[in-house]
Short mmCIF file of C-alpha atoms and ligand atoms in Angstrom, two decimals:
data_model
loop_
_atom_site.label_atom_id
_atom_site.label_comp_id
_atom_site.label_asym_id
_atom_site.label_seq_id
_atom_site.Cartn_x
_atom_site.Cartn_y
_atom_site.Cartn_z
CA MET A 1 -0.04 -25.44 19.07
CA PRO A 2 1.81 -22.97 21.37
CA ILE A 3 4.73 -21.49 19.50
CA SER A 4 7.11 -22.39 22.34
CA GLU A 5 6.56 -26.17 22.05
CA LYS A 6 9.06 -27.54 19.57
CA PRO A 7 7.67 -30.39 17.48
CA VAL A 8 9.92 -33.46 17.23
CA ASN A 9 8.69 -34.15 13.71
CA GLY A 10 7.20 -31.76 11.27
CA PRO A 11 7.59 -30.36 7.83
CA HIS A 12 10.92 -29.04 6.60
CA VAL A 13 10.89 -25.52 5.22
CA VAL A 14 13.88 -23.94 3.49
CA LEU A 15 14.22 -20.15 3.57
CA ILE A 16 16.21 -18.37 0.85
CA PRO A 17 16.77 -14.72 1.75
CA SER A 18 18.22 -12.11 -0.55
CA ALA A 19 20.92 -9.47 -0.06
CA GLY A 20 20.94 -6.66 2.51
CA MET A 21 19.91 -6.41 6.16
CA GLY A 22 16.48 -5.13 5.11
CA HIS A 23 15.84 -8.54 3.54
CA LEU A 24 17.87 -10.78 5.86
CA THR A 25 16.37 -9.41 9.10
CA PRO A 26 12.74 -10.42 8.39
CA PHE A 27 13.93 -13.83 7.13
CA SER A 28 15.84 -14.59 10.31
CA ARG A 29 12.84 -13.40 12.35
CA LEU A 30 10.54 -15.68 10.37
CA ALA A 31 13.00 -18.58 10.73
CA ALA A 32 13.09 -18.13 14.51
CA SER A 33 9.27 -18.14 14.76
CA LEU A 34 8.85 -21.08 12.39
CA SER A 35 11.55 -23.10 14.15
CA ASP A 36 9.14 -23.52 17.06
CA LEU A 37 6.66 -25.15 14.69
CA CYS A 38 8.74 -27.10 12.15
CA HIS A 39 12.23 -27.88 10.84
CA VAL A 40 13.88 -24.85 9.29
CA THR A 41 16.92 -24.40 7.05
CA ILE A 42 18.28 -21.01 5.97
CA VAL A 43 20.39 -20.77 2.83
CA SER A 44 23.22 -18.21 3.16
CA VAL A 45 24.53 -16.95 -0.15
CA LEU A 46 28.21 -16.12 0.34
CA PRO A 47 30.10 -13.88 0.45
CA THR A 48 27.54 -11.44 1.87
CA VAL A 49 27.48 -7.92 0.45
CA SER A 50 27.78 -6.12 3.82
CA SER A 51 29.63 -6.90 7.05
CA ALA A 52 26.37 -6.49 8.99
CA GLU A 53 24.86 -9.47 7.13
CA SER A 54 27.86 -11.65 7.80
CA ARG A 55 27.83 -10.84 11.55
CA HIS A 56 24.09 -11.30 11.74
CA LEU A 57 24.21 -14.77 10.15
CA SER A 58 26.96 -15.99 12.40
CA ASP A 59 25.23 -14.65 15.56
CA PHE A 60 21.90 -16.05 14.43
CA PHE A 61 23.18 -19.61 13.89
CA SER A 62 25.02 -19.57 17.25
CA SER A 63 21.85 -18.49 19.04
CA TYR A 64 19.46 -20.78 17.11
CA PRO A 65 21.48 -24.00 16.68
CA HIS A 66 18.30 -25.93 15.82
CA VAL A 67 17.94 -23.85 12.63
CA HIS A 68 20.00 -25.60 9.98
CA SER A 69 22.46 -23.53 7.93
CA LEU A 70 23.17 -24.35 4.31
CA GLN A 71 25.83 -22.26 2.62
CA PHE A 72 26.06 -21.53 -1.09
CA GLU A 73 29.14 -19.88 -2.59
CA LEU A 74 27.95 -17.59 -5.37
CA PRO A 75 29.90 -18.19 -8.60
CA PRO A 76 31.66 -15.07 -9.98
CA PHE A 77 29.19 -12.69 -11.59
CA ASP A 78 30.13 -10.41 -14.48
CA SER A 79 28.71 -7.01 -13.54
CA SER A 80 30.44 -5.06 -16.35
CA ALA A 81 27.08 -4.67 -18.16
CA TYR A 82 25.79 -2.61 -15.19
CA PRO A 83 28.32 0.16 -14.49
CA ASN A 84 27.70 2.05 -11.18
CA ALA A 85 24.80 -0.22 -10.25
CA ASP A 86 23.77 -0.55 -6.61
CA PRO A 87 25.73 -3.52 -5.15
CA PHE A 88 22.56 -4.97 -3.63
CA PHE A 89 20.70 -4.88 -6.99
CA LEU A 90 23.70 -6.62 -8.58
CA ARG A 91 23.51 -9.33 -5.96
CA PHE A 92 19.79 -9.89 -6.68
CA GLU A 93 20.69 -10.38 -10.34
CA GLY A 94 23.70 -12.59 -9.47
CA ILE A 95 21.61 -14.95 -7.35
CA ASN A 96 18.92 -15.17 -10.02
CA GLN A 97 21.50 -16.10 -12.65
CA SER A 98 22.90 -18.85 -10.39
CA ALA A 99 19.53 -20.12 -9.19
CA PRO A 100 19.70 -23.49 -11.03
CA ASP A 101 23.04 -24.23 -9.28
CA LEU A 102 21.63 -23.02 -5.97
CA ILE A 103 18.58 -25.28 -6.17
CA THR A 104 20.66 -28.28 -7.28
CA HIS A 105 23.02 -27.64 -4.35
CA LEU A 106 20.05 -27.43 -2.02
CA LEU A 107 18.48 -30.67 -3.24
CA THR A 108 21.80 -32.50 -3.02
CA LYS A 109 22.85 -31.22 0.39
CA SER A 110 19.55 -30.98 2.23
CA SER A 111 19.51 -33.29 5.23
CA LYS A 112 15.75 -33.91 4.98
CA PRO A 113 13.17 -33.86 2.15
CA ILE A 114 11.94 -30.33 1.52
CA SER A 115 8.25 -29.60 2.24
CA ALA A 116 8.32 -26.01 0.97
CA LEU A 117 10.57 -23.09 0.06
CA ILE A 118 10.06 -19.55 1.33
CA ILE A 119 12.00 -17.14 -0.84
CA ASP A 120 12.61 -13.42 -1.15
CA ILE A 121 10.57 -11.57 -3.80
CA THR A 122 13.78 -10.56 -5.62
CA LEU A 123 14.42 -14.26 -6.40
CA SER A 124 10.96 -15.16 -7.63
CA THR A 125 11.92 -14.73 -11.31
CA SER A 126 14.21 -17.72 -11.21
CA VAL A 127 13.23 -19.78 -8.16
CA VAL A 128 9.41 -19.99 -8.53
CA PRO A 129 9.61 -21.79 -11.95
CA LEU A 130 12.47 -24.01 -10.74
CA ALA A 131 10.59 -25.02 -7.59
CA LYS A 132 7.54 -25.84 -9.72
CA SER A 133 9.64 -28.01 -12.03
CA PHE A 134 10.80 -30.02 -8.98
CA GLY A 135 7.28 -30.16 -7.51
CA ILE A 136 8.28 -28.17 -4.40
CA PRO A 137 5.69 -25.68 -3.08
CA CYS A 138 7.16 -22.19 -3.18
CA TYR A 139 6.05 -19.30 -0.96
CA ILE A 140 7.34 -15.73 -0.94
CA LEU A 141 8.11 -13.69 2.14
CA PHE A 142 7.39 -10.14 1.06
CA THR A 143 9.65 -7.93 3.19
CA ALA A 144 7.94 -4.59 2.46
CA SER A 145 4.37 -3.36 3.05
CA ALA A 146 1.20 -4.94 1.66
CA ALA A 147 0.78 -1.60 -0.17
CA MET A 148 4.08 -2.27 -1.95
CA LEU A 149 2.96 -5.85 -2.62
CA SER A 150 -0.16 -4.53 -4.36
CA PHE A 151 2.07 -2.28 -6.46
CA CYS A 152 4.42 -5.18 -7.40
CA ALA A 153 1.44 -7.36 -8.27
CA TYR A 154 -0.19 -4.80 -10.56
CA PHE A 155 2.85 -3.06 -12.08
CA PRO A 156 3.60 -5.65 -14.83
CA THR A 157 0.02 -5.36 -16.18
CA TYR A 158 0.23 -1.56 -16.12
CA TYR A 159 3.69 -1.53 -17.74
CA ASP A 160 2.71 -3.87 -20.58
CA SER A 161 -0.48 -2.00 -21.37
CA ASN A 162 1.32 1.38 -21.41
CA SER A 163 4.29 0.21 -23.50
CA GLY A 164 6.70 0.96 -20.68
CA SER A 165 5.79 4.63 -20.11
CA ILE A 166 4.98 5.58 -16.54
CA GLY A 167 2.49 8.00 -15.00
CA ASP A 168 0.19 7.95 -11.96
CA ILE A 169 -0.93 4.35 -11.42
CA GLN A 170 -4.40 3.45 -10.20
CA ILE A 171 -4.12 0.10 -8.37
CA PRO A 172 -7.44 -1.70 -9.02
CA GLY A 173 -9.62 -1.88 -5.92
CA LEU A 174 -7.22 0.35 -4.01
CA ARG A 175 -5.69 3.77 -4.50
CA MET A 176 -3.70 5.89 -6.89
CA VAL A 177 0.09 5.71 -6.69
CA PRO A 178 1.31 9.11 -7.92
CA VAL A 179 4.18 9.03 -10.40
CA ALA A 180 6.46 10.77 -7.89
CA THR A 181 6.00 7.86 -5.47
CA ILE A 182 7.06 5.15 -7.92
CA PRO A 183 10.53 3.68 -7.19
CA GLN A 184 13.18 5.68 -9.08
CA ALA A 185 14.66 2.75 -10.98
CA LEU A 186 11.33 1.89 -12.66
CA HIS A 187 11.34 5.16 -14.59
CA ASN A 188 14.26 3.80 -16.60
CA PRO A 189 13.50 0.66 -18.67
CA LYS A 190 17.24 0.00 -19.03
CA HIS A 191 17.94 0.01 -15.29
CA VAL A 192 19.13 -3.41 -14.01
CA PHE A 193 16.24 -3.41 -11.54
CA THR A 194 13.36 -2.72 -13.98
CA PRO A 195 13.13 -5.99 -15.97
CA LEU A 196 13.84 -7.91 -12.76
CA PHE A 197 11.04 -6.09 -10.94
CA ILE A 198 8.57 -6.82 -13.75
CA GLN A 199 9.52 -10.49 -13.97
CA ASN A 200 9.35 -10.81 -10.18
CA GLY A 201 5.87 -9.26 -10.24
CA LYS A 202 4.73 -11.78 -12.85
CA ASN A 203 6.17 -14.75 -10.96
CA LEU A 204 4.70 -13.52 -7.68
CA ALA A 205 1.30 -14.57 -9.00
CA LYS A 206 2.59 -18.11 -9.62
CA ALA A 207 3.76 -18.69 -6.04
CA ASP A 208 1.78 -20.98 -3.72
CA GLY A 209 1.27 -18.21 -1.20
CA ILE A 210 2.63 -14.85 -0.06
CA LEU A 211 3.64 -14.05 3.52
CA VAL A 212 3.75 -10.32 4.29
CA ASN A 213 5.49 -8.70 7.24
CA THR A 214 2.46 -6.63 8.17
CA PHE A 215 -0.69 -6.97 10.27
CA GLU A 216 -4.40 -6.68 9.65
CA ALA A 217 -4.95 -3.57 11.78
CA LEU A 218 -2.29 -1.65 9.86
CA GLU A 219 -3.15 -2.56 6.26
CA LYS A 220 -6.57 -4.19 6.28
CA ASP A 221 -7.98 -2.62 3.09
CA THR A 222 -4.93 -3.61 1.05
CA LEU A 223 -4.90 -7.17 2.37
CA VAL A 224 -8.61 -7.54 1.59
CA ALA A 225 -8.19 -6.20 -1.97
CA LEU A 226 -5.29 -8.59 -2.61
CA ARG A 227 -7.18 -11.59 -1.22
CA ASP A 228 -10.34 -10.74 -3.17
CA GLY A 229 -8.35 -10.77 -6.41
CA LYS A 230 -9.20 -7.10 -7.03
CA VAL A 231 -5.56 -6.11 -7.57
CA GLN A 232 -4.70 -9.13 -9.71
CA PRO A 233 -7.30 -11.81 -10.46
CA GLY A 234 -6.26 -15.29 -9.30
CA PHE A 235 -3.64 -13.91 -6.89
CA PRO A 236 -2.26 -16.55 -4.47
CA PRO A 237 -3.33 -16.59 -0.80
CA VAL A 238 -1.87 -13.71 1.22
CA PHE A 239 -0.93 -14.22 4.90
CA ALA A 240 -0.15 -11.26 7.14
CA VAL A 241 2.49 -12.61 9.57
CA GLY A 242 3.91 -9.45 11.10
CA PRO A 243 5.26 -7.49 12.66
CA LEU A 244 7.81 -10.32 12.77
CA LEU A 245 9.30 -10.42 16.25
CA PRO A 246 12.97 -9.68 16.88
CA VAL A 247 15.42 -12.55 17.22
CA ASN A 248 17.21 -13.16 20.45
CA ILE A 249 20.88 -12.79 19.57
CA PRO A 250 23.76 -11.09 21.40
CA ALA A 251 24.15 -7.39 20.65
CA ILE A 252 26.55 -6.65 17.81
CA SER A 253 29.50 -4.72 19.19
CA GLY A 254 28.73 -1.42 17.53
CA ALA A 255 28.13 1.94 19.13
CA SER A 256 28.44 0.88 22.80
CA GLU A 257 27.79 4.35 24.24
CA VAL A 258 24.15 4.39 23.06
CA PHE A 259 22.33 2.58 25.89
CA PRO A 260 24.23 4.18 28.82
CA TRP A 261 23.39 7.55 27.23
CA LEU A 262 19.71 6.69 26.68
CA ASP A 263 19.40 5.48 30.29
CA LYS A 264 20.13 9.04 31.44
CA GLN A 265 17.46 10.74 29.28
CA PRO A 266 13.90 11.56 30.39
CA GLU A 267 11.05 9.35 29.27
CA LYS A 268 9.93 9.76 25.63
CA SER A 269 12.22 12.77 25.15
CA VAL A 270 14.65 11.46 22.53
CA VAL A 271 14.28 11.65 18.76
CA TYR A 272 16.00 8.64 17.19
CA VAL A 273 17.28 9.37 13.67
CA SER A 274 18.34 6.60 11.31
CA PHE A 275 18.04 5.88 7.62
CA GLY A 276 18.41 2.11 7.76
CA SER A 277 21.19 -0.23 6.80
CA ARG A 278 21.91 0.95 3.26
CA THR A 279 20.66 4.48 2.66
CA ALA A 280 23.32 7.18 2.47
CA MET A 281 22.38 10.85 2.10
CA PRO A 282 24.45 13.44 0.23
CA LYS A 283 26.93 15.12 2.56
CA GLU A 284 25.31 18.59 2.22
CA GLN A 285 21.96 17.12 3.26
CA ILE A 286 23.55 15.35 6.22
CA ARG A 287 24.86 18.75 7.41
CA GLU A 288 21.40 20.35 7.06
CA LEU A 289 19.88 17.46 8.99
CA GLY A 290 22.43 18.01 11.76
CA LEU A 291 21.65 21.73 11.90
CA GLY A 292 17.93 20.91 11.87
CA LEU A 293 18.33 18.60 14.85
CA GLU A 294 20.25 21.33 16.63
CA ALA A 295 17.55 23.91 15.77
CA SER A 296 14.75 21.63 17.06
CA ARG A 297 16.30 21.84 20.53
CA CYS A 298 15.08 18.27 21.10
CA ARG A 299 17.27 15.53 22.55
CA PHE A 300 18.42 13.24 19.77
CA LEU A 301 20.29 10.07 18.95
CA TRP A 302 21.50 10.13 15.36
CA VAL A 303 23.04 7.22 13.46
CA VAL A 304 24.94 8.69 10.54
CA LYS A 305 25.60 6.70 7.41
CA THR A 306 27.61 7.92 4.44
CA THR A 307 27.95 4.88 2.18
CA VAL A 308 25.61 2.21 0.80
CA VAL A 309 27.88 -0.65 1.90
CA ASP A 310 28.95 -0.37 5.55
CA SER A 311 32.58 -1.51 5.11
CA HIS A 312 33.25 1.45 2.76
CA ASP A 313 32.42 4.05 5.42
CA ASN A 314 35.62 5.79 6.57
CA THR A 315 34.49 9.40 6.98
CA GLU A 316 35.14 11.05 10.34
CA LEU A 317 32.10 12.56 12.06
CA GLU A 318 33.74 15.91 12.79
CA GLU A 319 34.67 16.32 9.12
CA LEU A 320 31.19 15.30 7.99
CA LEU A 321 29.11 17.39 10.37
CA GLY A 322 31.20 20.53 10.38
CA GLU A 323 33.58 21.94 12.95
CA GLY A 324 32.07 22.56 16.37
CA PHE A 325 28.78 20.70 15.77
CA LEU A 326 29.47 17.81 18.14
CA GLU A 327 30.67 20.18 20.85
CA ARG A 328 27.60 22.43 20.50
CA VAL A 329 25.09 19.60 20.82
CA LYS A 330 26.91 17.41 23.33
CA ASP A 331 24.48 18.10 26.19
CA ARG A 332 21.45 16.78 24.38
CA GLY A 333 22.57 14.91 21.29
CA LEU A 334 24.52 11.73 20.64
CA VAL A 335 25.83 11.11 17.14
CA VAL A 336 27.20 7.69 16.24
CA LYS A 337 28.46 5.88 13.19
CA GLY A 338 28.16 2.15 12.72
CA TRP A 339 25.64 -0.38 13.84
CA VAL A 340 23.18 0.20 16.68
CA GLU A 341 20.67 -2.30 18.10
CA GLN A 342 17.71 -0.49 16.59
CA GLU A 343 15.01 -2.79 17.80
CA GLU A 344 16.27 -2.61 21.41
CA LEU A 345 16.61 1.09 21.07
CA LEU A 346 13.04 1.65 19.87
CA LYS A 347 11.90 -0.28 22.92
CA HIS A 348 13.79 2.05 25.29
CA LYS A 349 11.55 4.27 27.40
CA ALA A 350 13.56 7.41 26.57
CA VAL A 351 12.77 7.17 22.84
CA GLY A 352 9.76 9.31 21.90
CA GLY A 353 10.01 9.70 18.11
CA PHE A 354 11.75 8.22 15.10
CA VAL A 355 12.97 10.10 12.02
CA SER A 356 13.28 7.33 9.43
CA HIS A 357 13.76 6.66 5.72
CA CYS A 358 10.71 4.38 5.95
CA GLY A 359 12.40 1.06 5.23
CA TRP A 360 9.65 -1.40 6.04
CA ASN A 361 11.49 -3.15 8.88
CA SER A 362 11.96 0.20 10.58
CA VAL A 363 8.23 0.88 10.22
CA THR A 364 7.24 -2.50 11.66
CA GLU A 365 9.68 -2.06 14.56
CA ALA A 366 8.31 1.41 15.34
CA ALA A 367 4.76 0.00 15.10
CA LEU A 368 5.57 -2.87 17.45
CA HIS A 369 6.83 -0.46 20.10
CA GLY A 370 4.26 2.27 19.44
CA VAL A 371 6.85 4.93 18.51
CA ARG A 372 5.57 7.84 16.40
CA MET A 373 7.48 8.57 13.21
CA LEU A 374 8.52 11.42 10.96
CA VAL A 375 9.29 9.72 7.67
CA TRP A 376 11.59 10.94 4.97
CA PRO A 377 11.61 8.28 2.26
CA ARG A 378 14.71 8.22 0.08
CA LEU A 379 14.29 5.48 -2.51
CA GLY A 380 12.56 2.34 -3.78
CA ASP A 381 9.44 1.24 -1.91
CA GLN A 382 9.86 3.87 0.81
CA ARG A 383 7.32 6.43 -0.47
CA ILE A 384 4.71 3.69 -0.85
CA ASN A 385 5.47 2.57 2.72
CA ALA A 386 5.27 6.21 3.83
CA GLY A 387 1.68 6.31 2.56
CA VAL A 388 0.87 3.48 5.01
CA VAL A 389 2.51 5.37 7.88
CA ALA A 390 0.57 8.56 7.12
CA ARG A 391 -2.81 6.84 6.53
CA SER A 392 -2.57 4.76 9.69
CA GLY A 393 -1.60 7.73 11.86
CA LEU A 394 1.66 6.10 12.97
CA GLY A 395 3.53 9.13 11.74
CA MET A 396 3.97 12.22 9.58
CA TRP A 397 5.21 12.01 5.99
CA MET A 398 6.85 15.10 4.49
CA GLU A 399 5.83 14.40 0.89
CA LYS A 400 7.77 17.29 -0.60
CA TRP A 401 11.08 16.40 1.04
CA SER A 402 13.70 15.32 -1.46
CA TRP A 403 14.19 11.80 -2.70
CA GLU A 404 17.34 10.28 -4.09
CA GLY A 405 18.12 11.67 -7.53
CA GLU A 406 16.10 14.89 -6.99
CA LYS A 407 17.82 18.23 -6.79
CA GLY A 408 17.48 20.58 -3.84
CA LEU A 409 18.16 20.41 -0.14
CA VAL A 410 15.62 20.28 2.66
CA SER A 411 16.67 23.17 4.90
CA ALA A 412 17.72 22.90 8.52
CA ASP A 413 14.89 25.27 9.55
CA GLU A 414 12.25 23.10 7.90
CA ILE A 415 13.70 19.91 9.43
CA GLY A 416 13.90 21.49 12.88
CA GLU A 417 10.28 22.73 12.72
CA ARG A 418 8.86 19.37 11.65
CA ILE A 419 10.81 17.49 14.34
CA LYS A 420 9.42 19.87 16.98
CA GLU A 421 5.93 19.35 15.56
CA MET A 422 6.22 15.56 15.74
CA MET A 423 7.50 15.59 19.31
CA ALA A 424 4.76 18.00 20.45
CA ASP A 425 1.93 16.07 18.78
CA LYS A 426 0.12 14.19 21.55
CA ARG A 427 -2.48 12.77 19.18
CA LEU A 428 0.21 11.21 17.05
CA MET A 429 1.75 9.74 20.19
CA ALA A 430 -1.58 8.23 21.29
CA THR A 431 -2.30 6.75 17.83
CA ALA A 432 1.19 5.24 17.66
CA GLN A 433 0.66 3.67 21.09
CA LYS A 434 -2.64 2.17 19.98
CA ILE A 435 -1.00 0.75 16.85
CA GLY A 436 1.67 -0.73 19.14
CA GLU A 437 -0.99 -2.52 21.19
CA GLU A 438 -2.62 -3.89 18.02
CA ALA A 439 0.77 -5.04 16.70
CA GLN A 440 1.58 -6.88 19.94
CA MET A 441 -1.85 -8.49 19.94
CA ALA A 442 -1.46 -9.69 16.34
CA MET A 443 1.63 -11.69 17.30
CA ARG A 444 0.18 -13.40 20.40
CA PRO A 445 -1.48 -16.82 20.22
CA GLY A 446 -4.98 -16.15 18.91
CA GLY A 447 -3.75 -12.99 17.15
CA ALA A 448 -4.27 -12.87 13.38
CA SER A 449 -0.56 -12.87 12.43
CA TYR A 450 0.35 -15.66 14.84
CA GLU A 451 -2.53 -17.78 13.52
CA GLY A 452 -1.46 -16.97 9.95
CA LEU A 453 1.90 -18.57 10.67
CA VAL A 454 0.28 -21.64 12.21
CA GLU A 455 -1.96 -21.98 9.14
CA ILE A 456 1.03 -21.87 6.81
CA VAL A 457 2.78 -24.66 8.71
CA ARG A 458 -0.41 -26.73 8.46
CA ARG A 459 -0.26 -26.26 4.71
CA PHE A 460 3.37 -27.48 4.69
CA GLU A 461 2.30 -30.52 6.70
CA GLY A 462 -0.26 -31.35 4.02
CA VAL A 463 2.49 -31.77 1.46
CA GLU A 464 5.17 -33.45 3.55
N1 UPG B 528 19.30 -1.83 11.68
C1 UPG B 528 19.87 -1.90 12.91
N2 UPG B 528 20.88 -1.06 13.20
C2 UPG B 528 21.35 -0.13 12.34
C3 UPG B 528 20.74 -0.03 11.06
C4 UPG B 528 19.71 -0.90 10.77
O1 UPG B 528 19.49 -2.74 13.77
O2 UPG B 528 22.27 0.60 12.70
C5 UPG B 528 18.24 -2.80 11.34
C6 UPG B 528 16.87 -2.20 11.53
O3 UPG B 528 16.42 -2.40 12.86
C7 UPG B 528 16.06 -2.97 10.50
C8 UPG B 528 17.06 -3.25 9.40
O4 UPG B 528 18.34 -3.14 9.96
O5 UPG B 528 15.62 -4.18 11.06
C9 UPG B 528 16.98 -2.25 8.27
O6 UPG B 528 15.81 -2.48 7.54
P1 UPG B 528 14.90 -1.31 6.96
O7 UPG B 528 14.49 -0.39 8.01
O8 UPG B 528 13.79 -1.98 6.21
O9 UPG B 528 15.84 -0.51 6.00
P2 UPG B 528 16.79 -0.94 4.76
O10 UPG B 528 17.96 -1.62 5.25
O11 UPG B 528 16.99 0.29 3.98
O12 UPG B 528 15.84 -1.97 3.95
C10 UPG B 528 15.72 -2.34 2.60
C11 UPG B 528 15.19 -1.25 1.67
C12 UPG B 528 13.84 -0.75 2.19
C13 UPG B 528 12.85 -1.93 2.25
C14 UPG B 528 13.45 -3.02 3.14
C15 UPG B 528 12.57 -4.26 3.21
O13 UPG B 528 16.12 -0.18 1.58
O14 UPG B 528 13.35 0.27 1.35
O15 UPG B 528 11.60 -1.51 2.77
O16 UPG B 528 14.74 -3.41 2.64
O17 UPG B 528 12.38 -4.81 1.95
#
């Protein structure tokens, strides 16, 4: 069925995203695509952690009025047991603790019987068993790479058989994940994230199916190993449904100077620099990055972020970047704080390279538009994602560059040299363009990811 023809009847799928734009963005993209094939409800857990999430939800529901919104006010959560914990990790834990109330609320308020749930991986600990107890099929939308999915699937087995100590991990049927690549939090058994991650990994295997925001051409070997049960015997069916296409919502009023500036730059000349929605670098490293961009002599558009939660960010650019920096680079660099329309920006003809923290949405957006990358992972799944970028030829990964919690600065000279190298590398540019064509093809009718989505809706129909 063409994705543009809206069915009058059809199954009803309820999406439960988790906290942070990195998780909400792929869920709203999936909701938009599915809403052409079936009835869709999105559960919003309120209040959101960041302002970006709150704006995104309100814009999304205004632009997609046929997607039903169901709000759930999260009961107060006592976080005193986790001093200094990341606010997004705390929210994952908070939602899990309130999951029975959330599901009861959903069953009471839902306007139509529920054919299936699609939930975020961070909620699988609590929601997969609850869904089973109510007889509702439960799928997971995995918002990171299939490589990270293979790691999540195997990690609990590894952890239990090594009594919690961590070294290099050989994923069965796939490759070695070096200890330095493993998400920081997992090195500490007492970290709020560690038991949650292990439980989520165990419950992943009990879901009715896993949707991954990736595509066959990018991660074929990993998808095959997961489907063949090599990584984890008896693993549920895995559907590659990406790169999920952007939603059509009005631009958030953020840095308004960006597009007029880009319009004036030569084709493929601009390096776009951004570390996602929630990754803040130490101030000294931000200064080195600025000096590195200056030393590269490339044109650049840099989105600076100093805090994990956007509403806490009050630092002035001049103070952050050092006196005179903005004046010195003004002819070829634009530095902004706040939200930019990244997906639109990556599509712009002036953008020729992307320096990124390797959040998976950023990778899929660069892939969709065939933009080469220089990746500097900072935390969590990002080094595992970086492996995908490097293996596929979409970009360069500087494996020795620092990662959150490690000492030492990456110098301005080194940053400048690598940026020049990326922008001069014609082979990298050609490979990225080819990946872009494959990504676009995957999402067209007949393409593997598009057909994956159609197949999932057929499964929902079977249980309606
Ligand atoms: N974005 C904008 N404008 C901005 C900043 C971000 O549009 O100014 C968008 C961006 O286009 C993307 C999303 O926000 O769609 C950010 O997602 P991502 O690139 O994945 O980064 P994070 O926000 O850091 O994502 C979190 C984790 C990351 C993980 C991802 C998916 O930090 O490691 O891969 O979630 O699970």
